[in-house]
GROMACS .gro file of C-alpha atoms in nm:
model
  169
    1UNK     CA    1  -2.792  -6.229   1.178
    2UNK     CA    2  -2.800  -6.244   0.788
    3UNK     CA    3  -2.847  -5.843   0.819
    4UNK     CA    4  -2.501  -5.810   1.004
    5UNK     CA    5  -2.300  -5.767   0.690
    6UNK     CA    6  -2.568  -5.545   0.520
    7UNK     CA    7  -2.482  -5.293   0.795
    8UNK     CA    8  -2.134  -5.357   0.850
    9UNK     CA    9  -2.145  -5.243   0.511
   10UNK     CA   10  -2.365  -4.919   0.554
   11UNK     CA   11  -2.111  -4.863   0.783
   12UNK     CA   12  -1.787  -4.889   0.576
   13UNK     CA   13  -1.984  -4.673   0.324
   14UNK     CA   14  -2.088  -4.395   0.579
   15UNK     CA   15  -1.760  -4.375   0.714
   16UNK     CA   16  -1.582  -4.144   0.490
   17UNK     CA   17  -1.884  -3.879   0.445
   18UNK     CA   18  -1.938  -3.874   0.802
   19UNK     CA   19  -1.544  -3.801   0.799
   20UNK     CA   20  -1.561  -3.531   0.567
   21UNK     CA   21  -1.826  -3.348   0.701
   22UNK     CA   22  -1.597  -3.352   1.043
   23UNK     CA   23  -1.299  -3.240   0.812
   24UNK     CA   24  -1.524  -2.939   0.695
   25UNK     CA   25  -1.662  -2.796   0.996
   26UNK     CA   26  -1.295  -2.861   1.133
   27UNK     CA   27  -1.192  -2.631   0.831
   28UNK     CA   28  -1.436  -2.386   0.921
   29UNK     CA   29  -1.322  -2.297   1.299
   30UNK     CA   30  -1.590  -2.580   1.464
   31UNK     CA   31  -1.552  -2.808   1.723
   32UNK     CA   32  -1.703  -3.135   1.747
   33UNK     CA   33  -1.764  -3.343   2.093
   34UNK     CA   34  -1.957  -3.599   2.224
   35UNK     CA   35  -2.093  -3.484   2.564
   36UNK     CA   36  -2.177  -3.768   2.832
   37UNK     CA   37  -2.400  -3.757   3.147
   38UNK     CA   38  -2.313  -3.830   3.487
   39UNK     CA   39  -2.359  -4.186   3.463
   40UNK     CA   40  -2.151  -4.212   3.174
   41UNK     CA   41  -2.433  -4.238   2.905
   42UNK     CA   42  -2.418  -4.087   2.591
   43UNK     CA   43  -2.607  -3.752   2.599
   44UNK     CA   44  -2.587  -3.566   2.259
   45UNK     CA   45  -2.286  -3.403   2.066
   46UNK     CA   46  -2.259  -3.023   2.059
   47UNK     CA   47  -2.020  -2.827   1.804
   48UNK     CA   48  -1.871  -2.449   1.916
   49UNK     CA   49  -1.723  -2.205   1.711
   50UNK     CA   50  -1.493  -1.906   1.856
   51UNK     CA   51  -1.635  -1.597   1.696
   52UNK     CA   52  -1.470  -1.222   1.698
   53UNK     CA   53  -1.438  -1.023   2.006
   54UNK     CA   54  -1.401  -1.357   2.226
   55UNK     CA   55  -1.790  -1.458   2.119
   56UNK     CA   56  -1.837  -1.831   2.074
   57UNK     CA   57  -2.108  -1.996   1.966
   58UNK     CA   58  -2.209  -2.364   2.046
   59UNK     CA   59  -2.513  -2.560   1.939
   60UNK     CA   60  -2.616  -2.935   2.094
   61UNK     CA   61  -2.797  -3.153   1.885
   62UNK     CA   62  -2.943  -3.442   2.091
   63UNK     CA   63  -3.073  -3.790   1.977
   64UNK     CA   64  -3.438  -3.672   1.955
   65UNK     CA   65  -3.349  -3.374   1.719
   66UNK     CA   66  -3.354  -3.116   1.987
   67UNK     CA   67  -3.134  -2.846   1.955
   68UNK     CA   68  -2.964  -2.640   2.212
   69UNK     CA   69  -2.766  -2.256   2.122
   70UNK     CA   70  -2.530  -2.124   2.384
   71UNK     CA   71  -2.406  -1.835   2.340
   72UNK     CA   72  -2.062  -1.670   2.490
   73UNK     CA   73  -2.056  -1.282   2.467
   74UNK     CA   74  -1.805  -1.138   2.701
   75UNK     CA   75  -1.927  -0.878   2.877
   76UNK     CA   76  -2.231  -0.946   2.853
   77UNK     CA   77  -2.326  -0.892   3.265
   78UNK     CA   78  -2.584  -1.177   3.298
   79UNK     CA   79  -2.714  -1.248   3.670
   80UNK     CA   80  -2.637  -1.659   3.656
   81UNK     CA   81  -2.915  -1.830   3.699
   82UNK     CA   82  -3.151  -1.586   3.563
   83UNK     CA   83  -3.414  -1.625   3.305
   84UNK     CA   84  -3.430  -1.358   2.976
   85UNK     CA   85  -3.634  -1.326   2.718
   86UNK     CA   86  -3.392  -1.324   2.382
   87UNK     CA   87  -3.500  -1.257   1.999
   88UNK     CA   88  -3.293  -1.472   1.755
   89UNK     CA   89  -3.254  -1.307   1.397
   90UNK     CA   90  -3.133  -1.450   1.044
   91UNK     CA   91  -3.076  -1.270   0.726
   92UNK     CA   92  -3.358  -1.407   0.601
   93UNK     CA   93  -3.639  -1.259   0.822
   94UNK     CA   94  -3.689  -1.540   0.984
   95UNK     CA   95  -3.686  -1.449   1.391
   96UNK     CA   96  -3.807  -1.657   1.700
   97UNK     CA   97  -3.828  -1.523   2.074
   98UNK     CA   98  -3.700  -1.776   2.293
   99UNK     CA   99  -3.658  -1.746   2.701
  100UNK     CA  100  -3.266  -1.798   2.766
  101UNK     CA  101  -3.130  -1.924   3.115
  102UNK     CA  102  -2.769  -1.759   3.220
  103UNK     CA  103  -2.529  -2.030   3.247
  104UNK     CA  104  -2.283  -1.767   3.390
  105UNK     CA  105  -2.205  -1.380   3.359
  106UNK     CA  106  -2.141  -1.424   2.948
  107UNK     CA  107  -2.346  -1.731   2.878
  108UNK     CA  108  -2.674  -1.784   2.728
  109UNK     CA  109  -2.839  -2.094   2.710
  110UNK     CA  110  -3.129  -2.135   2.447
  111UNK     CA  111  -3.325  -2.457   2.450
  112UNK     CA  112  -3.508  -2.459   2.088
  113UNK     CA  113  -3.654  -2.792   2.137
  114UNK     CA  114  -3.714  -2.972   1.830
  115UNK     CA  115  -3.940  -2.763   1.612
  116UNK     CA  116  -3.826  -2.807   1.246
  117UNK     CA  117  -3.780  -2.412   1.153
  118UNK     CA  118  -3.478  -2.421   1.344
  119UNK     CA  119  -3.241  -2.639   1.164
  120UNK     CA  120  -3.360  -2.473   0.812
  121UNK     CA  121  -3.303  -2.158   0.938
  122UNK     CA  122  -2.931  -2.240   1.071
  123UNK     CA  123  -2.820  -2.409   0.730
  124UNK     CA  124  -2.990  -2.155   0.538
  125UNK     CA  125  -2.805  -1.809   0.696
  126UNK     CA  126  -2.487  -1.766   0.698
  127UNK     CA  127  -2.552  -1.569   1.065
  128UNK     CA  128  -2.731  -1.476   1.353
  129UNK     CA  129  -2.808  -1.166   1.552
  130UNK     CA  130  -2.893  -1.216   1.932
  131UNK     CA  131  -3.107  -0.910   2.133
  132UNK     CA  132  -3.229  -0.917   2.441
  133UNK     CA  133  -3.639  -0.871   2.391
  134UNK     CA  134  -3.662  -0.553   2.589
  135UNK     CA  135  -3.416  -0.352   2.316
  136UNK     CA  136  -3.012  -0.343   2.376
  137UNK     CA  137  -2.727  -0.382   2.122
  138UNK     CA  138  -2.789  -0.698   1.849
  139UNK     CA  139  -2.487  -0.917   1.881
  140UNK     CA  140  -2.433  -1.104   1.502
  141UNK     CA  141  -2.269  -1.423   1.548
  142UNK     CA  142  -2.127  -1.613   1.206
  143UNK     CA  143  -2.302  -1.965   1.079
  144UNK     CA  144  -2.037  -2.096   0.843
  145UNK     CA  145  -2.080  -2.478   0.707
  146UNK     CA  146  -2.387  -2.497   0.878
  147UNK     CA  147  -2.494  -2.800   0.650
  148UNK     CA  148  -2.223  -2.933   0.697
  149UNK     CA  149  -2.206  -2.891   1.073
  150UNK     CA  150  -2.565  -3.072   1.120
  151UNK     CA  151  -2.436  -3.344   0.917
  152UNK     CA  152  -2.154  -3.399   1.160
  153UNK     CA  153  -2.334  -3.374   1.465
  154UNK     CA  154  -2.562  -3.639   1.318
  155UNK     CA  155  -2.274  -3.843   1.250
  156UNK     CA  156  -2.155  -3.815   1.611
  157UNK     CA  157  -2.522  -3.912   1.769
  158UNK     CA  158  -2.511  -4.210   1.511
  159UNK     CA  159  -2.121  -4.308   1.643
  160UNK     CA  160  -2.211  -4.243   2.020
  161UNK     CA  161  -2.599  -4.323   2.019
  162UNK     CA  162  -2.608  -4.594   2.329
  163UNK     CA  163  -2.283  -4.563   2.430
  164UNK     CA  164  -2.176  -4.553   2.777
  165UNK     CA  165  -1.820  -4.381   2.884
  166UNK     CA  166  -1.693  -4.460   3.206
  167UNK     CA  167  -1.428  -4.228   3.243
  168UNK     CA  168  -1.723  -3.988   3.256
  169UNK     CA  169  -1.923  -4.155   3.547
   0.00000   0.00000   0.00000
């Protein structure tokens, strides 16, 4: 009980820089949600970012630091349902092969887990490219505020972590 008004205070501190890294990532074309289950419990908070060309990007951050990328390409003729085997590029060298699911004809889903490399790598590039393993055109997607956006979506598991919504369930 005595602790109470030590985090009450935390909280009134926190506040305003969890609020400005939502402003910035606002700012910067992203979009940040909560996402709930079936039940109504809290599940993890994704951002997604309209790119050029009708491309959006979205990446889920959950409350055991595993990250999700879905990708949107239009056009891109995926069979839904269908496993592929997808090579994820930065700038910097840095490249991982990761097995995709098809959400839909132009989605890609990318479950990274929650190896480390991948949130340095994000904040670190300012983009992406996407290729399917077996060759085919390398589709660059933009990483803008990055920092700023893992800040926020750790904000928004923080705000949300336990919560249940029952408009949801």
């Amino acid at each position: 009980m005595r602790f109470l008004p030590l985090v009450l205070l935390l909280a009134i501190l926190l506040a305003p820089l969890a609020a400005a890294a939502d402003d910035a990532i606002t700012h910067a074309g992203w979009d940040l949600r909560p996402v709930f289950g079936h039940g109504g419990d809290f599940a993890y908070c994704l951002i997604d970012r309209a790119d050029t060309g009708g491309k959006k990007l979205t990446v889920a951050l959950d409350p055991q630091n595993e990250i999700n990328l879905g990708f949107t390409i239009p056009g891109a003729g995926l069979k839904p349902g269908a496993r592929y085997d997808m090579v994820v590029a930065f700038a910097g060298g840095w490249k991982r092969t990761v097995r995709g699911a098809a959400l839909d004809p132009d989605t890609i889903l990318l479950q990274l887990g929650a190896e480390p490399g991948w949130p340095q790598a994000l904040m670190a590039n300012v983009g992406l490219t996407l290729q399917g393993i077996k060759g085919g055109p390398q589709v660059p997607f933009a990483l803008p505020l990055m920092k700023s956006a893992f800040d926020a979506l750790r904000g928004c598991i923080a705000r949300n972590k336990g919560r249940i919504d029952k408009k949801a369930a």
